[in-house]
Amino acid sequence: MSDNQPDAPDGAVRWSQQGDRTTFQIDLTRLPATITRLVFTATHDDHAVGQSPTLTVELPGAVFDARDGLVNERAVMLADLYLHPPGPGGTWRVAAVSQGFDGGLRRLLEHFGGEAAEEGPAEMTPVSPCPRRRPQRPGPHQPVRWPPRPGGR
């Protein structure tokens, strides 16, 4: 999920932002059974995440400052929502993580087995026009269409 895709496809997680406050609404009953973990992250392109004026995670009955211990990290895992034990009958739990990555979003994606798209404009390959061919008449070994198509094609 990101700025340009604030809702999960199944509608189980919705993301919204108002000013400097980001909110996640989670409907655990809509999550596919194959999902047993959600990781909440933050990244910044221009400076270390720990330099943000505020970076707190608020849950019912708990608040923590995720900046504690962060120095140069441009990406950080804030909290982990996980099913323990995984599978039916498990209980959803939350863990404060506050683990950062100096390499920013690229390093965070790699940590989870993903890849970042190469930066910069995509190279365009020149395309040469297709040579025009004259329509050919069927030879002795070519099938003939009957009835002929309109326009002789």
mmCIF file with all atom_site columns, C-alpha atoms in Angstrom:
data_model
loop_
_atom_site.group_PDB
_atom_site.id
_atom_site.type_symbol
_atom_site.label_atom_id
_atom_site.label_alt_id
_atom_site.label_comp_id
_atom_site.label_asym_id
_atom_site.label_entity_id
_atom_site.label_seq_id
_atom_site.pdbx_PDB_ins_code
_atom_site.Cartn_x
_atom_site.Cartn_y
_atom_site.Cartn_z
_atom_site.occupancy
_atom_site.B_iso_or_equiv
_atom_site.pdbx_formal_charge
_atom_site.auth_seq_id
_atom_site.auth_comp_id
_atom_site.auth_asym_id
_atom_site.auth_atom_id
_atom_site.pdbx_PDB_model_num
ATOM 1   C CA . MET A 1 1   ? 0.000   0.000   0.000   1.00 0.00 ? 1   MET A CA 1
ATOM 2   C CA . SER A 1 2   ? 1.235   3.496   -0.744  1.00 0.00 ? 2   SER A CA 1
ATOM 3   C CA . ASP A 1 3   ? 0.134   7.039   -1.584  1.00 0.00 ? 3   ASP A CA 1
ATOM 4   C CA . ASN A 1 4   ? -1.289  5.917   -4.911  1.00 0.00 ? 4   ASN A CA 1
ATOM 5   C CA . GLN A 1 5   ? -2.911  2.709   -3.551  1.00 0.00 ? 5   GLN A CA 1
ATOM 6   C CA . PRO A 1 6   ? -4.382  3.406   -0.096  1.00 0.00 ? 6   PRO A CA 1
ATOM 7   C CA . ASP A 1 7   ? -6.527  0.247   0.129   1.00 0.00 ? 7   ASP A CA 1
ATOM 8   C CA . ALA A 1 8   ? -5.578  -3.413  0.022   1.00 0.00 ? 8   ALA A CA 1
ATOM 9   C CA . PRO A 1 9   ? -7.300  -5.240  -2.869  1.00 0.00 ? 9   PRO A CA 1
ATOM 10  C CA . ASP A 1 10  ? -9.419  -7.310  -0.452  1.00 0.00 ? 10  ASP A CA 1
ATOM 11  C CA . GLY A 1 11  ? -10.386 -4.232  1.608   1.00 0.00 ? 11  GLY A CA 1
ATOM 12  C CA . ALA A 1 12  ? -8.879  -5.699  4.790   1.00 0.00 ? 12  ALA A CA 1
ATOM 13  C CA . VAL A 1 13  ? -6.475  -2.778  5.266   1.00 0.00 ? 13  VAL A CA 1
ATOM 14  C CA . ARG A 1 14  ? -7.168  0.878   4.561   1.00 0.00 ? 14  ARG A CA 1
ATOM 15  C CA . TRP A 1 15  ? -4.562  3.612   4.790   1.00 0.00 ? 15  TRP A CA 1
ATOM 16  C CA . SER A 1 16  ? -5.270  7.315   5.152   1.00 0.00 ? 16  SER A CA 1
ATOM 17  C CA . GLN A 1 17  ? -3.245  10.407  5.891   1.00 0.00 ? 17  GLN A CA 1
ATOM 18  C CA . GLN A 1 18  ? -4.289  13.750  7.299   1.00 0.00 ? 18  GLN A CA 1
ATOM 19  C CA . GLY A 1 19  ? -1.489  16.232  7.808   1.00 0.00 ? 19  GLY A CA 1
ATOM 20  C CA . ASP A 1 20  ? 1.396   14.409  9.506   1.00 0.00 ? 20  ASP A CA 1
ATOM 21  C CA . ARG A 1 21  ? -0.868  11.671  10.905  1.00 0.00 ? 21  ARG A CA 1
ATOM 22  C CA . THR A 1 22  ? -1.191  8.329   9.117   1.00 0.00 ? 22  THR A CA 1
ATOM 23  C CA . THR A 1 23  ? -3.913  5.875   10.121  1.00 0.00 ? 23  THR A CA 1
ATOM 24  C CA . PHE A 1 24  ? -4.407  2.217   9.251   1.00 0.00 ? 24  PHE A CA 1
ATOM 25  C CA . GLN A 1 25  ? -7.793  0.562   9.624   1.00 0.00 ? 25  GLN A CA 1
ATOM 26  C CA . ILE A 1 26  ? -7.561  -3.224  9.707   1.00 0.00 ? 26  ILE A CA 1
ATOM 27  C CA . ASP A 1 27  ? -10.397 -5.717  9.351   1.00 0.00 ? 27  ASP A CA 1
ATOM 28  C CA . LEU A 1 28  ? -8.788  -9.042  10.280  1.00 0.00 ? 28  LEU A CA 1
ATOM 29  C CA . THR A 1 29  ? -11.893 -10.962 9.212   1.00 0.00 ? 29  THR A CA 1
ATOM 30  C CA . ARG A 1 30  ? -11.318 -9.888  5.585   1.00 0.00 ? 30  ARG A CA 1
ATOM 31  C CA . LEU A 1 31  ? -7.692  -11.014 5.424   1.00 0.00 ? 31  LEU A CA 1
ATOM 32  C CA . PRO A 1 32  ? -7.085  -14.136 3.330   1.00 0.00 ? 32  PRO A CA 1
ATOM 33  C CA . ALA A 1 33  ? -6.202  -17.136 5.517   1.00 0.00 ? 33  ALA A CA 1
ATOM 34  C CA . THR A 1 34  ? -2.753  -17.253 3.876   1.00 0.00 ? 34  THR A CA 1
ATOM 35  C CA . ILE A 1 35  ? -1.785  -13.897 5.419   1.00 0.00 ? 35  ILE A CA 1
ATOM 36  C CA . THR A 1 36  ? -0.434  -14.355 8.928   1.00 0.00 ? 36  THR A CA 1
ATOM 37  C CA . ARG A 1 37  ? 1.699   -11.211 9.216   1.00 0.00 ? 37  ARG A CA 1
ATOM 38  C CA . LEU A 1 38  ? 1.407   -7.489  8.448   1.00 0.00 ? 38  LEU A CA 1
ATOM 39  C CA . VAL A 1 39  ? 4.443   -5.230  8.787   1.00 0.00 ? 39  VAL A CA 1
ATOM 40  C CA . PHE A 1 40  ? 3.945   -1.474  9.077   1.00 0.00 ? 40  PHE A CA 1
ATOM 41  C CA . THR A 1 41  ? 6.806   0.545   7.634   1.00 0.00 ? 41  THR A CA 1
ATOM 42  C CA . ALA A 1 42  ? 7.869   4.138   6.949   1.00 0.00 ? 42  ALA A CA 1
ATOM 43  C CA . THR A 1 43  ? 10.401  5.471   4.450   1.00 0.00 ? 43  THR A CA 1
ATOM 44  C CA . HIS A 1 44  ? 11.804  8.875   3.550   1.00 0.00 ? 44  HIS A CA 1
ATOM 45  C CA . ASP A 1 45  ? 13.667  9.857   0.397   1.00 0.00 ? 45  ASP A CA 1
ATOM 46  C CA . ASP A 1 46  ? 15.304  13.074  1.633   1.00 0.00 ? 46  ASP A CA 1
ATOM 47  C CA . HIS A 1 47  ? 16.486  12.388  5.188   1.00 0.00 ? 47  HIS A CA 1
ATOM 48  C CA . ALA A 1 48  ? 16.771  9.735   7.853   1.00 0.00 ? 48  ALA A CA 1
ATOM 49  C CA . VAL A 1 49  ? 13.403  8.597   9.212   1.00 0.00 ? 49  VAL A CA 1
ATOM 50  C CA . GLY A 1 50  ? 14.617  9.191   12.773  1.00 0.00 ? 50  GLY A CA 1
ATOM 51  C CA . GLN A 1 51  ? 14.882  12.939  11.997  1.00 0.00 ? 51  GLN A CA 1
ATOM 52  C CA . SER A 1 52  ? 11.097  13.139  11.583  1.00 0.00 ? 52  SER A CA 1
ATOM 53  C CA . PRO A 1 53  ? 9.485   15.454  14.143  1.00 0.00 ? 53  PRO A CA 1
ATOM 54  C CA . THR A 1 54  ? 7.195   12.646  15.299  1.00 0.00 ? 54  THR A CA 1
ATOM 55  C CA . LEU A 1 55  ? 7.179   8.954   14.565  1.00 0.00 ? 55  LEU A CA 1
ATOM 56  C CA . THR A 1 56  ? 4.883   7.312   17.071  1.00 0.00 ? 56  THR A CA 1
ATOM 57  C CA . VAL A 1 57  ? 2.806   4.173   16.860  1.00 0.00 ? 57  VAL A CA 1
ATOM 58  C CA . GLU A 1 58  ? -0.469  4.328   18.773  1.00 0.00 ? 58  GLU A CA 1
ATOM 59  C CA . LEU A 1 59  ? -2.523  1.259   19.588  1.00 0.00 ? 59  LEU A CA 1
ATOM 60  C CA . PRO A 1 60  ? -5.387  0.879   22.028  1.00 0.00 ? 60  PRO A CA 1
ATOM 61  C CA . GLY A 1 61  ? -3.636  0.988   25.387  1.00 0.00 ? 61  GLY A CA 1
ATOM 62  C CA . ALA A 1 62  ? -0.090  1.570   24.042  1.00 0.00 ? 62  ALA A CA 1
ATOM 63  C CA . VAL A 1 63  ? 2.021   4.308   22.439  1.00 0.00 ? 63  VAL A CA 1
ATOM 64  C CA . PHE A 1 64  ? 5.700   4.152   21.498  1.00 0.00 ? 64  PHE A CA 1
ATOM 65  C CA . ASP A 1 65  ? 8.177   6.473   19.802  1.00 0.00 ? 65  ASP A CA 1
ATOM 66  C CA . ALA A 1 66  ? 9.679   4.597   16.864  1.00 0.00 ? 66  ALA A CA 1
ATOM 67  C CA . ARG A 1 67  ? 12.565  7.118   16.551  1.00 0.00 ? 67  ARG A CA 1
ATOM 68  C CA . ASP A 1 68  ? 14.358  5.689   19.590  1.00 0.00 ? 68  ASP A CA 1
ATOM 69  C CA . GLY A 1 69  ? 17.602  4.105   18.426  1.00 0.00 ? 69  GLY A CA 1
ATOM 70  C CA . LEU A 1 70  ? 17.310  5.243   14.791  1.00 0.00 ? 70  LEU A CA 1
ATOM 71  C CA . VAL A 1 71  ? 20.252  7.199   13.363  1.00 0.00 ? 71  VAL A CA 1
ATOM 72  C CA . ASN A 1 72  ? 20.724  7.185   9.554   1.00 0.00 ? 72  ASN A CA 1
ATOM 73  C CA . GLU A 1 73  ? 17.964  4.813   8.476   1.00 0.00 ? 73  GLU A CA 1
ATOM 74  C CA . ARG A 1 74  ? 15.803  5.940   5.549   1.00 0.00 ? 74  ARG A CA 1
ATOM 75  C CA . ALA A 1 75  ? 13.382  3.038   5.979   1.00 0.00 ? 75  ALA A CA 1
ATOM 76  C CA . VAL A 1 76  ? 12.054  1.486   9.163   1.00 0.00 ? 76  VAL A CA 1
ATOM 77  C CA . MET A 1 77  ? 9.775   -1.352  10.198  1.00 0.00 ? 77  MET A CA 1
ATOM 78  C CA . LEU A 1 78  ? 7.543   0.233   12.842  1.00 0.00 ? 78  LEU A CA 1
ATOM 79  C CA . ALA A 1 79  ? 5.280   -2.560  14.033  1.00 0.00 ? 79  ALA A CA 1
ATOM 80  C CA . ASP A 1 80  ? 4.519   -6.185  13.303  1.00 0.00 ? 80  ASP A CA 1
ATOM 81  C CA . LEU A 1 81  ? 0.965   -7.561  13.474  1.00 0.00 ? 81  LEU A CA 1
ATOM 82  C CA . TYR A 1 82  ? 1.171   -11.344 13.386  1.00 0.00 ? 82  TYR A CA 1
ATOM 83  C CA . LEU A 1 83  ? -0.944  -14.447 13.983  1.00 0.00 ? 83  LEU A CA 1
ATOM 84  C CA . HIS A 1 84  ? 0.468   -16.718 16.701  1.00 0.00 ? 84  HIS A CA 1
ATOM 85  C CA . PRO A 1 85  ? 0.502   -19.597 16.149  1.00 0.00 ? 85  PRO A CA 1
ATOM 86  C CA . PRO A 1 86  ? -0.166  -19.243 12.411  1.00 0.00 ? 86  PRO A CA 1
ATOM 87  C CA . GLY A 1 87  ? -3.369  -20.878 11.219  1.00 0.00 ? 87  GLY A CA 1
ATOM 88  C CA . PRO A 1 88  ? -6.853  -21.437 12.583  1.00 0.00 ? 88  PRO A CA 1
ATOM 89  C CA . GLY A 1 89  ? -7.135  -20.844 16.293  1.00 0.00 ? 89  GLY A CA 1
ATOM 90  C CA . GLY A 1 90  ? -4.186  -18.413 16.389  1.00 0.00 ? 90  GLY A CA 1
ATOM 91  C CA . THR A 1 91  ? -4.302  -15.072 18.180  1.00 0.00 ? 91  THR A CA 1
ATOM 92  C CA . TRP A 1 92  ? -3.342  -11.781 16.537  1.00 0.00 ? 92  TRP A CA 1
ATOM 93  C CA . ARG A 1 93  ? -0.509  -10.032 18.384  1.00 0.00 ? 93  ARG A CA 1
ATOM 94  C CA . VAL A 1 94  ? 1.385   -6.763  17.916  1.00 0.00 ? 94  VAL A CA 1
ATOM 95  C CA . ALA A 1 95  ? 5.110   -6.186  18.358  1.00 0.00 ? 95  ALA A CA 1
ATOM 96  C CA . ALA A 1 96  ? 6.949   -2.861  18.339  1.00 0.00 ? 96  ALA A CA 1
ATOM 97  C CA . VAL A 1 97  ? 9.871   -3.327  15.949  1.00 0.00 ? 97  VAL A CA 1
ATOM 98  C CA . SER A 1 98  ? 11.630  -0.024  15.143  1.00 0.00 ? 98  SER A CA 1
ATOM 99  C CA . GLN A 1 99  ? 14.252  -1.732  12.942  1.00 0.00 ? 99  GLN A CA 1
ATOM 100 C CA . GLY A 1 100 ? 15.781  0.470   10.257  1.00 0.00 ? 100 GLY A CA 1
ATOM 101 C CA . PHE A 1 101 ? 17.606  0.177   6.959   1.00 0.00 ? 101 PHE A CA 1
ATOM 102 C CA . ASP A 1 102 ? 20.266  2.664   5.810   1.00 0.00 ? 102 ASP A CA 1
ATOM 103 C CA . GLY A 1 103 ? 19.579  1.699   2.185   1.00 0.00 ? 103 GLY A CA 1
ATOM 104 C CA . GLY A 1 104 ? 16.035  3.080   2.289   1.00 0.00 ? 104 GLY A CA 1
ATOM 105 C CA . LEU A 1 105 ? 13.108  1.580   0.436   1.00 0.00 ? 105 LEU A CA 1
ATOM 106 C CA . ARG A 1 106 ? 15.313  -0.577  -1.804  1.00 0.00 ? 106 ARG A CA 1
ATOM 107 C CA . ARG A 1 107 ? 16.924  -2.287  1.191   1.00 0.00 ? 107 ARG A CA 1
ATOM 108 C CA . LEU A 1 108 ? 13.558  -2.713  2.921   1.00 0.00 ? 108 LEU A CA 1
ATOM 109 C CA . LEU A 1 109 ? 12.088  -4.390  -0.177  1.00 0.00 ? 109 LEU A CA 1
ATOM 110 C CA . GLU A 1 110 ? 15.104  -6.691  -0.455  1.00 0.00 ? 110 GLU A CA 1
ATOM 111 C CA . HIS A 1 111 ? 14.674  -7.673  3.214   1.00 0.00 ? 111 HIS A CA 1
ATOM 112 C CA . PHE A 1 112 ? 11.227  -9.031  2.334   1.00 0.00 ? 112 PHE A CA 1
ATOM 113 C CA . GLY A 1 113 ? 12.386  -10.670 -0.910  1.00 0.00 ? 113 GLY A CA 1
ATOM 114 C CA . GLY A 1 114 ? 11.198  -7.913  -3.252  1.00 0.00 ? 114 GLY A CA 1
ATOM 115 C CA . GLU A 1 115 ? 12.992  -5.826  -5.840  1.00 0.00 ? 115 GLU A CA 1
ATOM 116 C CA . ALA A 1 116 ? 12.870  -2.104  -6.511  1.00 0.00 ? 116 ALA A CA 1
ATOM 117 C CA . ALA A 1 117 ? 12.374  -0.880  -10.052 1.00 0.00 ? 117 ALA A CA 1
ATOM 118 C CA . GLU A 1 118 ? 15.434  0.751   -11.553 1.00 0.00 ? 118 GLU A CA 1
ATOM 119 C CA . GLU A 1 119 ? 15.354  4.508   -11.165 1.00 0.00 ? 119 GLU A CA 1
ATOM 120 C CA . GLY A 1 120 ? 15.346  6.871   -14.114 1.00 0.00 ? 120 GLY A CA 1
ATOM 121 C CA . PRO A 1 121 ? 13.440  6.841   -17.352 1.00 0.00 ? 121 PRO A CA 1
ATOM 122 C CA . ALA A 1 122 ? 13.033  3.537   -19.103 1.00 0.00 ? 122 ALA A CA 1
ATOM 123 C CA . GLU A 1 123 ? 15.151  3.172   -22.205 1.00 0.00 ? 123 GLU A CA 1
ATOM 124 C CA . MET A 1 124 ? 13.110  3.166   -25.357 1.00 0.00 ? 124 MET A CA 1
ATOM 125 C CA . THR A 1 125 ? 14.113  0.814   -28.116 1.00 0.00 ? 125 THR A CA 1
ATOM 126 C CA . PRO A 1 126 ? 13.682  2.346   -31.580 1.00 0.00 ? 126 PRO A CA 1
ATOM 127 C CA . VAL A 1 127 ? 11.139  0.496   -33.645 1.00 0.00 ? 127 VAL A CA 1
ATOM 128 C CA . SER A 1 128 ? 11.494  0.308   -37.389 1.00 0.00 ? 128 SER A CA 1
ATOM 129 C CA . PRO A 1 129 ? 8.297   0.420   -39.407 1.00 0.00 ? 129 PRO A CA 1
ATOM 130 C CA . CYS A 1 130 ? 6.985   -2.822  -40.776 1.00 0.00 ? 130 CYS A CA 1
ATOM 131 C CA . PRO A 1 131 ? 7.449   -3.108  -44.536 1.00 0.00 ? 131 PRO A CA 1
ATOM 132 C CA . ARG A 1 132 ? 4.160   -3.151  -46.395 1.00 0.00 ? 132 ARG A CA 1
ATOM 133 C CA . ARG A 1 133 ? 3.415   -6.332  -48.227 1.00 0.00 ? 133 ARG A CA 1
ATOM 134 C CA . ARG A 1 134 ? 1.276   -6.712  -51.237 1.00 0.00 ? 134 ARG A CA 1
ATOM 135 C CA . PRO A 1 135 ? -1.583  -9.125  -50.747 1.00 0.00 ? 135 PRO A CA 1
ATOM 136 C CA . GLN A 1 136 ? -0.692  -12.454 -52.262 1.00 0.00 ? 136 GLN A CA 1
ATOM 137 C CA . ARG A 1 137 ? -3.026  -14.619 -54.250 1.00 0.00 ? 137 ARG A CA 1
ATOM 138 C CA . PRO A 1 138 ? -3.370  -18.187 -53.092 1.00 0.00 ? 138 PRO A CA 1
ATOM 139 C CA . GLY A 1 139 ? -1.018  -20.568 -54.864 1.00 0.00 ? 139 GLY A CA 1
ATOM 140 C CA . PRO A 1 140 ? -1.734  -24.172 -55.714 1.00 0.00 ? 140 PRO A CA 1
ATOM 141 C CA . HIS A 1 141 ? -0.959  -25.357 -52.133 1.00 0.00 ? 141 HIS A CA 1
ATOM 142 C CA . GLN A 1 142 ? -2.635  -22.520 -50.223 1.00 0.00 ? 142 GLN A CA 1
ATOM 143 C CA . PRO A 1 143 ? -6.225  -22.762 -49.000 1.00 0.00 ? 143 PRO A CA 1
ATOM 144 C CA . VAL A 1 144 ? -8.794  -20.502 -50.571 1.00 0.00 ? 144 VAL A CA 1
ATOM 145 C CA . ARG A 1 145 ? -11.336 -18.830 -48.298 1.00 0.00 ? 145 ARG A CA 1
ATOM 146 C CA . TRP A 1 146 ? -14.926 -19.192 -49.353 1.00 0.00 ? 146 TRP A CA 1
ATOM 147 C CA . PRO A 1 147 ? -16.942 -17.133 -49.258 1.00 0.00 ? 147 PRO A CA 1
ATOM 148 C CA . PRO A 1 148 ? -14.367 -14.357 -49.756 1.00 0.00 ? 148 PRO A CA 1
ATOM 149 C CA . ARG A 1 149 ? -14.091 -11.767 -46.999 1.00 0.00 ? 149 ARG A CA 1
ATOM 150 C CA . PRO A 1 150 ? -15.595 -8.334  -47.680 1.00 0.00 ? 150 PRO A CA 1
ATOM 151 C CA . GLY A 1 151 ? -13.045 -5.969  -49.184 1.00 0.00 ? 151 GLY A CA 1
ATOM 152 C CA . GLY A 1 152 ? -10.959 -8.824  -50.610 1.00 0.00 ? 152 GLY A CA 1
ATOM 153 C CA . ARG A 1 153 ? -9.017  -9.459  -47.391 1.00 0.00 ? 153 ARG A CA 1
#
